[in-house]
């Protein structure tokens, strides 16, 4: 007797897909949840909340620019007004395109998904961190940060040229968080026992620049900043006679 096995479908990241018994392929759409393109020269307060201490947040030629101050505790921050809500059986994907004018080891950039009861203070989330020109990937559980430096990434990593535009993405599931740079998985964080967030799975898209010492004013330029759901929030209706 021959037992037929459906072929396993894999994408460029190694993620597997499903086929149906009737030879169909199960697919899901990508639905934007929060974030918008930066249109024109005015930050749209319907979509973005900003704050700054000496540093600045500005929109220039359809790009968002966070500029650090020049002294310790100077900062510039932005996050989406709404949060990206999580639906069981789906995953959420954060994405940005950004570049750095220059770098300074006294300035830290964070960018990713985050939440805190008193935003823009993030207490839970997952994000990239760039200190000077050094990249790490991070998760935060109730203010406790777990950080992995680029030298310890478990994926394929080639240091990007940060003065050029690069694509940074985070694909988050309840059990794993995948960090991608320019369409390559550089690190996968796996959570086999405890989860990676404490309060909520519903996150803002955020970015912040924080000075830890004396620096030049560093500009970080974003072309887009968003979170999308991989899968629609559909449920079968319940009927009652």
Tab-separated table of C-alpha atoms in Angstrom:
chain	number	residue	atom	x	y	z
A	1	UNK	CA	0.000	0.000	0.000
A	2	UNK	CA	1.307	3.431	-0.941
A	3	UNK	CA	0.788	6.202	1.573
A	4	UNK	CA	0.664	9.607	-0.061
A	5	UNK	CA	2.250	12.477	1.849
A	6	UNK	CA	1.559	16.050	0.937
A	7	UNK	CA	4.772	17.894	0.058
A	8	UNK	CA	6.028	20.353	2.634
A	9	UNK	CA	6.018	23.934	1.438
A	10	UNK	CA	8.849	26.219	2.518
A	11	UNK	CA	9.541	29.877	1.876
A	12	UNK	CA	12.891	31.671	1.685
A	13	UNK	CA	13.061	31.889	5.482
A	14	UNK	CA	12.492	28.170	6.016
A	15	UNK	CA	8.937	28.693	7.311
A	16	UNK	CA	6.661	25.796	6.379
A	17	UNK	CA	3.216	26.096	4.810
A	18	UNK	CA	0.129	23.899	4.650
A	19	UNK	CA	-1.677	22.197	1.784
A	20	UNK	CA	-5.273	20.959	1.877
A	21	UNK	CA	-6.460	17.402	1.085
A	22	UNK	CA	-8.008	18.787	-2.093
A	23	UNK	CA	-4.617	20.020	-3.326
A	24	UNK	CA	-5.129	23.632	-2.334
A	25	UNK	CA	-2.647	25.868	-0.561
A	26	UNK	CA	-3.581	27.684	2.661
A	27	UNK	CA	-2.590	31.332	2.429
A	28	UNK	CA	-3.184	34.382	4.611
A	29	UNK	CA	-3.223	38.080	3.702
A	30	UNK	CA	-1.055	40.718	5.337
A	31	UNK	CA	-3.227	43.353	7.025
A	32	UNK	CA	-1.730	46.654	8.178
A	33	UNK	CA	-2.724	47.320	11.786
A	34	UNK	CA	-0.831	50.452	12.870
A	35	UNK	CA	1.554	52.927	11.291
A	36	UNK	CA	1.390	55.012	8.151
A	37	UNK	CA	3.596	56.460	5.478
A	38	UNK	CA	5.010	59.843	6.406
A	39	UNK	CA	3.166	62.087	3.983
A	40	UNK	CA	4.534	65.586	3.467
A	41	UNK	CA	6.128	67.706	6.179
A	42	UNK	CA	3.560	67.496	9.000
A	43	UNK	CA	3.376	64.669	11.546
A	44	UNK	CA	-0.194	63.349	11.597
A	45	UNK	CA	-1.326	63.225	15.239
A	46	UNK	CA	-4.110	60.808	14.273
A	47	UNK	CA	-1.438	58.153	13.834
A	48	UNK	CA	1.642	59.258	15.808
A	49	UNK	CA	2.447	60.448	19.312
A	50	UNK	CA	5.796	62.186	19.776
A	51	UNK	CA	7.855	63.520	22.668
A	52	UNK	CA	11.323	65.006	22.974
A	53	UNK	CA	13.696	66.509	25.521
A	54	UNK	CA	16.183	68.746	23.657
A	55	UNK	CA	16.153	66.157	20.863
A	56	UNK	CA	13.636	66.636	18.045
A	57	UNK	CA	11.018	64.685	16.089
A	58	UNK	CA	10.282	66.135	12.650
A	59	UNK	CA	8.847	65.108	9.307
A	60	UNK	CA	10.944	66.181	6.331
A	61	UNK	CA	10.193	65.367	2.677
A	62	UNK	CA	7.907	62.442	3.618
A	63	UNK	CA	10.416	60.935	6.064
A	64	UNK	CA	10.388	60.936	9.866
A	65	UNK	CA	13.593	62.192	11.477
A	66	UNK	CA	14.502	61.574	15.126
A	67	UNK	CA	17.452	63.711	16.191
A	68	UNK	CA	19.277	63.196	19.470
A	69	UNK	CA	20.262	66.006	21.757
A	70	UNK	CA	23.892	66.487	22.747
A	71	UNK	CA	23.867	65.666	26.467
A	72	UNK	CA	22.893	62.846	28.806
A	73	UNK	CA	19.127	62.113	29.035
A	74	UNK	CA	18.363	64.132	25.871
A	75	UNK	CA	15.901	62.097	23.799
A	76	UNK	CA	13.428	61.966	20.920
A	77	UNK	CA	10.568	59.423	20.801
A	78	UNK	CA	7.657	58.385	18.570
A	79	UNK	CA	5.029	55.679	18.837
A	80	UNK	CA	1.729	54.839	17.159
A	81	UNK	CA	-1.438	56.203	18.737
A	82	UNK	CA	-3.127	52.809	18.403
A	83	UNK	CA	-1.798	49.392	19.344
A	84	UNK	CA	-1.609	46.388	17.019
A	85	UNK	CA	-4.001	43.843	18.507
A	86	UNK	CA	-3.079	40.163	18.438
A	87	UNK	CA	-5.528	37.556	17.136
A	88	UNK	CA	-5.066	33.873	18.096
A	89	UNK	CA	-3.726	31.792	15.233
A	90	UNK	CA	-1.946	34.710	13.556
A	91	UNK	CA	1.393	36.484	13.967
A	92	UNK	CA	2.341	40.164	13.829
A	93	UNK	CA	5.154	41.693	11.778
A	94	UNK	CA	6.835	45.014	12.561
A	95	UNK	CA	8.720	46.708	9.732
A	96	UNK	CA	10.719	49.841	9.070
A	97	UNK	CA	13.070	51.292	6.489
A	98	UNK	CA	15.649	53.579	8.037
A	99	UNK	CA	19.139	55.021	7.851
A	100	UNK	CA	21.544	56.815	10.184
A	101	UNK	CA	23.343	60.024	9.257
A	102	UNK	CA	26.290	59.162	11.534
A	103	UNK	CA	26.890	57.316	14.805
A	104	UNK	CA	28.024	57.992	18.348
A	105	UNK	CA	28.496	55.468	21.156
A	106	UNK	CA	26.736	57.821	23.572
A	107	UNK	CA	23.464	57.604	21.615
A	108	UNK	CA	21.126	54.576	21.659
A	109	UNK	CA	18.386	53.917	19.123
A	110	UNK	CA	15.605	51.415	19.875
A	111	UNK	CA	12.936	50.476	17.322
A	112	UNK	CA	10.314	47.741	17.276
A	113	UNK	CA	7.110	46.699	19.040
A	114	UNK	CA	6.539	47.957	22.554
A	115	UNK	CA	4.006	48.696	25.250
A	116	UNK	CA	3.992	50.371	28.630
A	117	UNK	CA	1.273	51.686	30.906
A	118	UNK	CA	2.945	55.117	30.703
A	119	UNK	CA	4.114	55.368	27.096
A	120	UNK	CA	6.583	56.306	25.751
A	121	UNK	CA	8.180	54.297	28.579
A	122	UNK	CA	8.337	50.741	27.198
A	123	UNK	CA	8.055	47.888	29.706
A	124	UNK	CA	7.322	44.955	27.357
A	125	UNK	CA	8.215	44.298	23.741
A	126	UNK	CA	10.767	43.247	21.153
A	127	UNK	CA	13.087	45.591	19.304
A	128	UNK	CA	16.393	46.283	17.634
A	129	UNK	CA	18.900	48.419	19.495
A	130	UNK	CA	21.729	50.327	17.830
A	131	UNK	CA	24.432	51.857	20.024
A	132	UNK	CA	26.815	53.799	17.822
A	133	UNK	CA	26.981	51.343	14.921
A	134	UNK	CA	26.620	48.148	16.986
A	135	UNK	CA	23.346	46.230	16.587
A	136	UNK	CA	21.638	43.971	19.134
A	137	UNK	CA	18.228	42.304	19.257
A	138	UNK	CA	16.150	42.485	22.403
A	139	UNK	CA	13.031	41.331	24.199
A	140	UNK	CA	11.635	42.947	27.338
A	141	UNK	CA	9.523	41.273	30.032
A	142	UNK	CA	8.190	43.697	32.669
A	143	UNK	CA	11.203	46.055	32.220
A	144	UNK	CA	13.707	43.139	32.292
A	145	UNK	CA	15.625	43.252	29.011
A	146	UNK	CA	17.184	40.207	27.363
A	147	UNK	CA	19.743	41.413	24.826
A	148	UNK	CA	21.699	39.446	22.212
A	149	UNK	CA	24.666	41.168	20.578
A	150	UNK	CA	25.392	40.747	16.872
A	151	UNK	CA	28.377	38.524	17.634
A	152	UNK	CA	25.986	35.998	19.208
A	153	UNK	CA	23.254	36.009	16.551
A	154	UNK	CA	22.159	32.480	15.561
A	155	UNK	CA	21.150	33.350	12.007
A	156	UNK	CA	22.949	34.734	8.975
A	157	UNK	CA	24.351	38.174	9.686
A	158	UNK	CA	26.248	40.665	7.595
A	159	UNK	CA	26.617	44.066	9.214
A	160	UNK	CA	24.538	46.552	7.182
A	161	UNK	CA	25.847	49.899	6.059
A	162	UNK	CA	23.748	52.021	8.393
A	163	UNK	CA	24.230	55.237	6.449
A	164	UNK	CA	22.275	53.554	3.624
A	165	UNK	CA	18.566	52.746	3.781
A	166	UNK	CA	18.009	49.277	5.319
A	167	UNK	CA	14.921	47.194	6.014
A	168	UNK	CA	14.497	45.967	9.604
A	169	UNK	CA	11.670	43.548	10.457
A	170	UNK	CA	10.462	41.602	13.487
A	171	UNK	CA	8.107	38.646	13.088
A	172	UNK	CA	6.547	37.845	16.460
A	173	UNK	CA	4.726	34.686	17.506
A	174	UNK	CA	3.859	33.625	21.043
A	175	UNK	CA	6.732	31.119	21.126
A	176	UNK	CA	9.392	32.707	18.916
A	177	UNK	CA	10.539	36.140	17.788
A	178	UNK	CA	12.387	36.399	14.469
A	179	UNK	CA	14.613	39.405	13.724
A	180	UNK	CA	15.342	40.198	10.067
A	181	UNK	CA	17.640	42.690	8.351
A	182	UNK	CA	17.271	43.206	4.612
A	183	UNK	CA	15.065	40.084	4.266
A	184	UNK	CA	17.499	37.770	6.095
A	185	UNK	CA	16.785	36.201	9.504
A	186	UNK	CA	19.716	37.276	11.674
A	187	UNK	CA	18.439	35.858	14.965
A	188	UNK	CA	15.602	33.736	16.315
A	189	UNK	CA	14.685	34.028	20.005
A	190	UNK	CA	12.860	30.941	21.299
A	191	UNK	CA	10.710	30.850	24.451
A	192	UNK	CA	10.088	27.226	25.404
A	193	UNK	CA	9.002	27.803	29.018
A	194	UNK	CA	8.294	31.399	30.080
A	195	UNK	CA	6.840	33.835	27.555
A	196	UNK	CA	8.630	36.932	26.305
A	197	UNK	CA	6.174	39.610	27.506
A	198	UNK	CA	4.310	40.087	30.770
A	199	UNK	CA	1.379	42.434	30.289
A	200	UNK	CA	-0.092	42.332	26.802
A	201	UNK	CA	0.493	41.042	23.280
A	202	UNK	CA	-0.958	44.247	21.826
A	203	UNK	CA	1.945	46.561	20.967
A	204	UNK	CA	2.667	50.002	19.569
A	205	UNK	CA	5.174	50.455	16.771
A	206	UNK	CA	7.806	52.694	18.354
A	207	UNK	CA	11.246	54.211	17.959
A	208	UNK	CA	13.278	56.256	20.403
A	209	UNK	CA	16.696	57.890	20.554
A	210	UNK	CA	18.257	58.360	23.987
A	211	UNK	CA	21.566	59.997	24.958
A	212	UNK	CA	23.661	58.319	27.627
A	213	UNK	CA	26.472	60.865	27.548
A	214	UNK	CA	27.818	63.805	25.569
A	215	UNK	CA	27.439	63.417	21.808
A	216	UNK	CA	26.962	65.196	18.551
A	217	UNK	CA	23.361	65.551	17.366
A	218	UNK	CA	22.640	62.319	15.455
A	219	UNK	CA	19.759	62.042	12.956
A	220	UNK	CA	17.851	58.782	12.361
A	221	UNK	CA	15.618	58.834	9.272
A	222	UNK	CA	12.599	56.537	8.818
A	223	UNK	CA	10.703	56.026	5.560
A	224	UNK	CA	8.028	53.849	7.129
A	225	UNK	CA	7.163	52.354	10.518
A	226	UNK	CA	4.314	49.860	10.899
A	227	UNK	CA	2.940	46.582	12.276
A	228	UNK	CA	0.901	44.196	10.124
A	229	UNK	CA	-1.045	41.067	10.972
A	230	UNK	CA	-0.287	37.936	8.951
A	231	UNK	CA	-3.856	36.657	8.725
A	232	UNK	CA	-7.285	38.241	8.916
A	233	UNK	CA	-9.409	38.552	12.054
A	234	UNK	CA	-12.319	36.495	10.763
A	235	UNK	CA	-14.523	34.236	12.891
A	236	UNK	CA	-17.325	31.973	11.758
A	237	UNK	CA	-20.710	33.488	12.731
A	238	UNK	CA	-22.750	31.679	15.377
A	239	UNK	CA	-26.382	31.142	14.415
A	240	UNK	CA	-29.219	30.390	16.835
A	241	UNK	CA	-32.832	29.485	16.071
